[in-house]
Amino acid sequence: MQRMRQMLHLLAIDPDRRAALASWHKARWALPIACCSEWARSGPLVSQWLADRGLAGVLIGQWLGRLSLEADAVDWLAVAHVSALRAVAPAMSWTPIESLRSPDSLLEYQRWAVSQAMCSGELPCVPGPFGKPTWFEEVKTWTCSAVGASDASHVVSYRATPYEVVLGVSTPRGRVYFKGFSSDRASEASITRALSELAPGAFPRTLALEQRSNGSVWWVTEECPGPSLARSVTRDRAARSGAACAHLQQRLADYLSRENGLAMPNVDLGRLSAWGREILRHSYQEEAIGTHFTAITRACEEVGAANVVHSLVPADLHPSNIVVTDDAVRFIDLDEAHIGPSPLAVSILVRRLARAQRSRSAHSMLRNALYSVYERAWSSPCQMAGRWPAFEAVSALLEAYLGWTRVVRKTERGEIYGVLDLAKERTAQRLVETFSAEHSERWDQSKR
């Protein structure tokens, strides 16, 4: 499947001077463009692009995504907060932001996006708690105050949507992370704080947490120093991550058996199965995918029938979100955490690790080692009896479902335009690959 690209149309602004960086071609203006893969973090890329041109800047908004005419990329308006007190490349100049209201842009997307962002004020803005350029300085001041620091020496923007931001903030008192969520995700910070109290060594400590008057959540956590699993994938580090996941899940399961629980959604296997079949039905003739329908139903039923403990299932358990040091394994991101059949979590991790392996045989050895350690790590060993392929298939189905719901939510909010049909088609293609005849054959062989 062809990878999508991100086309970042860089609107670099100096809010104090109401100026933006642009190039002029007679009477027509254009913004610079940077290109990256769909999985790349755009914040560090934008900062590096600016640094290469003698400017210090931070991405403060990735707004107004729109599918390109060729349907091979998504165009984004990437708004960066910079200082205009430095020289810039000869082809570009600082110009009043107001002048970009002119329809005389070289590129139709830039004309559309800037007109959308400049429709209600002197500075660009979009709906959302982090949709105004002023949020950046407010957050930086609040974060420094929360940790008792006088100022931030360096800020890295990892994510900057109108409804979610993630910053790395270096202060004289150390490096911390700020995460800002919209009100519909307010529970995530509280859940992670509760889990960090339940398992202090497994998560970064919460330093400050506040729900603002607009419903958004501002959250600061300590840094987890050390290399991520993604930086160095070895059998030992992967196995230690799997064992730590099992220990954490068992501790939480014991807690849930005594207490009322945490406000996390449950993995609804029936709903997942019905959704997967509906997505396939939208893109393919039913007679061509009958075996895939059967495979989806079968996998969900097998996972549901498995005699395993139900506990924490972080749906975004990525190697970059696991820090592995000599004496500890820590988990730094619990986006979209659910309660469900516990082995789904390590199946998600195994599938993510596959992308980092150079050969199928290397991944197979790592996969087997990780699963073996995970099963033995439980106080009563987790008896999977050949069910791992079913868990891997359902973890892929869960990931696809959550990805689809994100696209729908972003479309409804006006964060992204024109991508629903393509996203549905690509999601269906992924499910066909996951629940193919080849997969079913491997599944049957694992149970013999």
PDB file of N, CA and C in Angstrom, residues 274-323:
ATOM      1  N   ALA A 274     -18.308  -6.411  13.955  1.00  0.00           N
ATOM      2  CA  ALA A 274     -19.335  -5.830  13.075  1.00  0.00           C
ATOM      3  C   ALA A 274     -18.765  -4.665  12.281  1.00  0.00           C
ATOM      4  N   TRP A 275     -17.947  -3.829  12.923  1.00  0.00           N
ATOM      5  CA  TRP A 275     -17.351  -2.683  12.223  1.00  0.00           C
ATOM      6  C   TRP A 275     -16.424  -3.156  11.114  1.00  0.00           C
ATOM      7  N   GLY A 276     -15.580  -4.155  11.394  1.00  0.00           N
ATOM      8  CA  GLY A 276     -14.655  -4.648  10.384  1.00  0.00           C
ATOM      9  C   GLY A 276     -15.373  -5.176   9.159  1.00  0.00           C
ATOM     10  N   ARG A 277     -16.450  -5.929   9.366  1.00  0.00           N
ATOM     11  CA  ARG A 277     -17.204  -6.459   8.233  1.00  0.00           C
ATOM     12  C   ARG A 277     -17.868  -5.332   7.436  1.00  0.00           C
ATOM     13  N   GLU A 278     -18.360  -4.307   8.132  1.00  0.00           N
ATOM     14  CA  GLU A 278     -19.010  -3.188   7.457  1.00  0.00           C
ATOM     15  C   GLU A 278     -18.008  -2.395   6.611  1.00  0.00           C
ATOM     16  N   ILE A 279     -16.796  -2.187   7.123  1.00  0.00           N
ATOM     17  CA  ILE A 279     -15.766  -1.476   6.358  1.00  0.00           C
ATOM     18  C   ILE A 279     -15.432  -2.247   5.083  1.00  0.00           C
ATOM     19  N   LEU A 280     -15.310  -3.563   5.197  1.00  0.00           N
ATOM     20  CA  LEU A 280     -15.021  -4.376   4.008  1.00  0.00           C
ATOM     21  C   LEU A 280     -16.184  -4.329   3.024  1.00  0.00           C
ATOM     22  N   ARG A 281     -17.384  -4.383   3.516  1.00  0.00           N
ATOM     23  CA  ARG A 281     -18.573  -4.376   2.653  1.00  0.00           C
ATOM     24  C   ARG A 281     -18.659  -3.075   1.852  1.00  0.00           C
ATOM     25  N   HIS A 282     -18.151  -1.992   2.426  1.00  0.00           N
ATOM     26  CA  HIS A 282     -18.207  -0.694   1.739  1.00  0.00           C
ATOM     27  C   HIS A 282     -17.287  -0.672   0.528  1.00  0.00           C
ATOM     28  N   SER A 283     -16.168  -1.410   0.576  1.00  0.00           N
ATOM     29  CA  SER A 283     -15.148  -1.306  -0.471  1.00  0.00           C
ATOM     30  C   SER A 283     -15.090  -2.502  -1.414  1.00  0.00           C
ATOM     31  N   TYR A 284     -15.695  -3.628  -1.047  1.00  0.00           N
ATOM     32  CA  TYR A 284     -15.582  -4.831  -1.862  1.00  0.00           C
ATOM     33  C   TYR A 284     -16.951  -5.499  -2.028  1.00  0.00           C
ATOM     34  N   GLN A 285     -17.073  -6.265  -3.101  1.00  0.00           N
ATOM     35  CA  GLN A 285     -18.252  -7.095  -3.275  1.00  0.00           C
ATOM     36  C   GLN A 285     -18.218  -8.221  -2.247  1.00  0.00           C
ATOM     37  N   GLU A 286     -19.350  -8.485  -1.612  1.00  0.00           N
ATOM     38  CA  GLU A 286     -19.378  -9.428  -0.494  1.00  0.00           C
ATOM     39  C   GLU A 286     -18.918 -10.819  -0.903  1.00  0.00           C
ATOM     40  N   GLU A 287     -19.226 -11.242  -2.144  1.00  0.00           N
ATOM     41  CA  GLU A 287     -18.824 -12.582  -2.554  1.00  0.00           C
ATOM     42  C   GLU A 287     -17.300 -12.710  -2.669  1.00  0.00           C
ATOM     43  N   ALA A 288     -16.607 -11.582  -2.823  1.00  0.00           N
ATOM     44  CA  ALA A 288     -15.148 -11.624  -2.958  1.00  0.00           C
ATOM     45  C   ALA A 288     -14.437 -11.668  -1.615  1.00  0.00           C
ATOM     46  N   ILE A 289     -15.144 -11.355  -0.543  1.00  0.00           N
ATOM     47  CA  ILE A 289     -14.487 -11.258   0.769  1.00  0.00           C
ATOM     48  C   ILE A 289     -15.198 -12.079   1.829  1.00  0.00           C
ATOM     49  N   GLY A 290     -15.957 -13.073   1.405  1.00  0.00           N
ATOM     50  CA  GLY A 290     -16.656 -13.902   2.378  1.00  0.00           C
ATOM     51  C   GLY A 290     -15.724 -14.572   3.361  1.00  0.00           C
ATOM     52  N   THR A 291     -14.556 -15.027   2.868  1.00  0.00           N
ATOM     53  CA  THR A 291     -13.599 -15.676   3.766  1.00  0.00           C
ATOM     54  C   THR A 291     -13.038 -14.682   4.785  1.00  0.00           C
ATOM     55  N   HIS A 292     -12.913 -13.419   4.394  1.00  0.00           N
ATOM     56  CA  HIS A 292     -12.414 -12.398   5.314  1.00  0.00           C
ATOM     57  C   HIS A 292     -13.453 -12.121   6.406  1.00  0.00           C
ATOM     58  N   PHE A 293     -14.724 -12.089   6.022  1.00  0.00           N
ATOM     59  CA  PHE A 293     -15.786 -11.944   7.022  1.00  0.00           C
ATOM     60  C   PHE A 293     -15.677 -13.044   8.074  1.00  0.00           C
ATOM     61  N   THR A 294     -15.521 -14.278   7.571  1.00  0.00           N
ATOM     62  CA  THR A 294     -15.428 -15.427   8.474  1.00  0.00           C
ATOM     63  C   THR A 294     -14.204 -15.314   9.382  1.00  0.00           C
ATOM     64  N   ALA A 295     -13.076 -14.856   8.813  1.00  0.00           N
ATOM     65  CA  ALA A 295     -11.843 -14.743   9.590  1.00  0.00           C
ATOM     66  C   ALA A 295     -11.971 -13.693  10.691  1.00  0.00           C
ATOM     67  N   ILE A 296     -12.624 -12.576  10.390  1.00  0.00           N
ATOM     68  CA  ILE A 296     -12.826 -11.538  11.401  1.00  0.00           C
ATOM     69  C   ILE A 296     -13.673 -12.073  12.547  1.00  0.00           C
ATOM     70  N   THR A 297     -14.788 -12.702  12.191  1.00  0.00           N
ATOM     71  CA  THR A 297     -15.684 -13.250  13.217  1.00  0.00           C
ATOM     72  C   THR A 297     -14.964 -14.297  14.053  1.00  0.00           C
ATOM     73  N   ARG A 298     -14.227 -15.156  13.382  1.00  0.00           N
ATOM     74  CA  ARG A 298     -13.524 -16.251  14.060  1.00  0.00           C
ATOM     75  C   ARG A 298     -12.476 -15.724  15.033  1.00  0.00           C
ATOM     76  N   ALA A 299     -11.696 -14.731  14.592  1.00  0.00           N
ATOM     77  CA  ALA A 299     -10.646 -14.180  15.450  1.00  0.00           C
ATOM     78  C   ALA A 299     -11.240 -13.533  16.695  1.00  0.00           C
ATOM     79  N   CYS A 300     -12.282 -12.739  16.520  1.00  0.00           N
ATOM     80  CA  CYS A 300     -12.900 -12.068  17.668  1.00  0.00           C
ATOM     81  C   CYS A 300     -13.518 -13.082  18.625  1.00  0.00           C
ATOM     82  N   GLU A 301     -14.133 -14.130  18.096  1.00  0.00           N
ATOM     83  CA  GLU A 301     -14.717 -15.152  18.959  1.00  0.00           C
ATOM     84  C   GLU A 301     -13.632 -15.902  19.724  1.00  0.00           C
ATOM     85  N   GLU A 302     -12.520 -16.187  19.068  1.00  0.00           N
ATOM     86  CA  GLU A 302     -11.446 -16.924  19.743  1.00  0.00           C
ATOM     87  C   GLU A 302     -10.821 -16.088  20.859  1.00  0.00           C
ATOM     88  N   VAL A 303     -10.592 -14.799  20.604  1.00  0.00           N
ATOM     89  CA  VAL A 303     -10.051 -13.927  21.644  1.00  0.00           C
ATOM     90  C   VAL A 303     -11.045 -13.812  22.796  1.00  0.00           C
ATOM     91  N   GLY A 304     -12.321 -13.695  22.474  1.00  0.00           N
ATOM     92  CA  GLY A 304     -13.337 -13.595  23.520  1.00  0.00           C
ATOM     93  C   GLY A 304     -13.435 -14.847  24.364  1.00  0.00           C
ATOM     94  N   ALA A 305     -13.168 -16.006  23.757  1.00  0.00           N
ATOM     95  CA  ALA A 305     -13.278 -17.281  24.478  1.00  0.00           C
ATOM     96  C   ALA A 305     -12.016 -17.640  25.244  1.00  0.00           C
ATOM     97  N   ALA A 306     -10.924 -16.915  25.015  1.00  0.00           N
ATOM     98  CA  ALA A 306      -9.659 -17.245  25.658  1.00  0.00           C
ATOM     99  C   ALA A 306      -9.757 -17.049  27.176  1.00  0.00           C
ATOM    100  N   ASN A 307      -9.191 -17.968  27.910  1.00  0.00           N
ATOM    101  CA  ASN A 307      -9.216 -17.901  29.373  1.00  0.00           C
ATOM    102  C   ASN A 307      -8.025 -17.072  29.847  1.00  0.00           C
ATOM    103  N   VAL A 308      -8.136 -15.761  29.671  1.00  0.00           N
ATOM    104  CA  VAL A 308      -7.047 -14.849  30.038  1.00  0.00           C
ATOM    105  C   VAL A 308      -7.602 -13.739  30.922  1.00  0.00           C
ATOM    106  N   VAL A 309      -6.717 -13.128  31.683  1.00  0.00           N
ATOM    107  CA  VAL A 309      -7.088 -12.013  32.563  1.00  0.00           C
ATOM    108  C   VAL A 309      -7.389 -10.779  31.715  1.00  0.00           C
ATOM    109  N   HIS A 310      -8.387 -10.023  32.128  1.00  0.00           N
ATOM    110  CA  HIS A 310      -8.689  -8.746  31.485  1.00  0.00           C
ATOM    111  C   HIS A 310      -8.039  -7.631  32.296  1.00  0.00           C
ATOM    112  N   SER A 311      -7.295  -6.794  31.591  1.00  0.00           N
ATOM    113  CA  SER A 311      -6.569  -5.717  32.272  1.00  0.00           C
ATOM    114  C   SER A 311      -6.298  -4.602  31.268  1.00  0.00           C
ATOM    115  N   LEU A 312      -5.280  -3.798  31.550  1.00  0.00           N
ATOM    116  CA  LEU A 312      -4.932  -2.635  30.730  1.00  0.00           C
ATOM    117  C   LEU A 312      -4.461  -3.062  29.342  1.00  0.00           C
ATOM    118  N   VAL A 313      -5.033  -2.440  28.307  1.00  0.00           N
ATOM    119  CA  VAL A 313      -4.592  -2.635  26.922  1.00  0.00           C
ATOM    120  C   VAL A 313      -4.328  -1.257  26.321  1.00  0.00           C
ATOM    121  N   PRO A 314      -3.073  -0.763  26.381  1.00  0.00           N
ATOM    122  CA  PRO A 314      -2.762   0.521  25.726  1.00  0.00           C
ATOM    123  C   PRO A 314      -2.771   0.316  24.214  1.00  0.00           C
ATOM    124  N   ALA A 315      -3.686   0.944  23.531  1.00  0.00           N
ATOM    125  CA  ALA A 315      -3.831   0.714  22.091  1.00  0.00           C
ATOM    126  C   ALA A 315      -2.709   1.355  21.283  1.00  0.00           C
ATOM    127  N   ASP A 316      -1.885   2.177  21.923  1.00  0.00           N
ATOM    128  CA  ASP A 316      -0.760   2.806  21.234  1.00  0.00           C
ATOM    129  C   ASP A 316       0.557   2.376  21.881  1.00  0.00           C
ATOM    130  N   LEU A 317       0.685   1.076  22.144  1.00  0.00           N
ATOM    131  CA  LEU A 317       1.901   0.559  22.786  1.00  0.00           C
ATOM    132  C   LEU A 317       2.995   0.433  21.738  1.00  0.00           C
ATOM    133  N   HIS A 318       3.674   1.533  21.497  1.00  0.00           N
ATOM    134  CA  HIS A 318       4.701   1.631  20.462  1.00  0.00           C
ATOM    135  C   HIS A 318       6.083   1.532  21.110  1.00  0.00           C
ATOM    136  N   PRO A 319       7.070   0.939  20.429  1.00  0.00           N
ATOM    137  CA  PRO A 319       8.420   0.860  21.004  1.00  0.00           C
ATOM    138  C   PRO A 319       8.994   2.207  21.427  1.00  0.00           C
ATOM    139  N   SER A 320       8.590   3.290  20.764  1.00  0.00           N
ATOM    140  CA  SER A 320       9.097   4.612  21.148  1.00  0.00           C
ATOM    141  C   SER A 320       8.480   5.090  22.453  1.00  0.00           C
ATOM    142  N   ASN A 321       7.408   4.436  22.914  1.00  0.00           N
ATOM    143  CA  ASN A 321       6.750   4.821  24.162  1.00  0.00           C
ATOM    144  C   ASN A 321       7.173   3.949  25.341  1.00  0.00           C
ATOM    145  N   ILE A 322       8.216   3.151  25.160  1.00  0.00           N
ATOM    146  CA  ILE A 322       8.732   2.294  26.230  1.00  0.00           C
ATOM    147  C   ILE A 322      10.198   2.637  26.442  1.00  0.00           C
ATOM    148  N   VAL A 323      10.547   3.049  27.650  1.00  0.00           N
ATOM    149  CA  VAL A 323      11.925   3.381  27.994  1.00  0.00           C
ATOM    150  C   VAL A 323      12.531   2.203  28.749  1.00  0.00           C
TER     151      VAL A 323
END
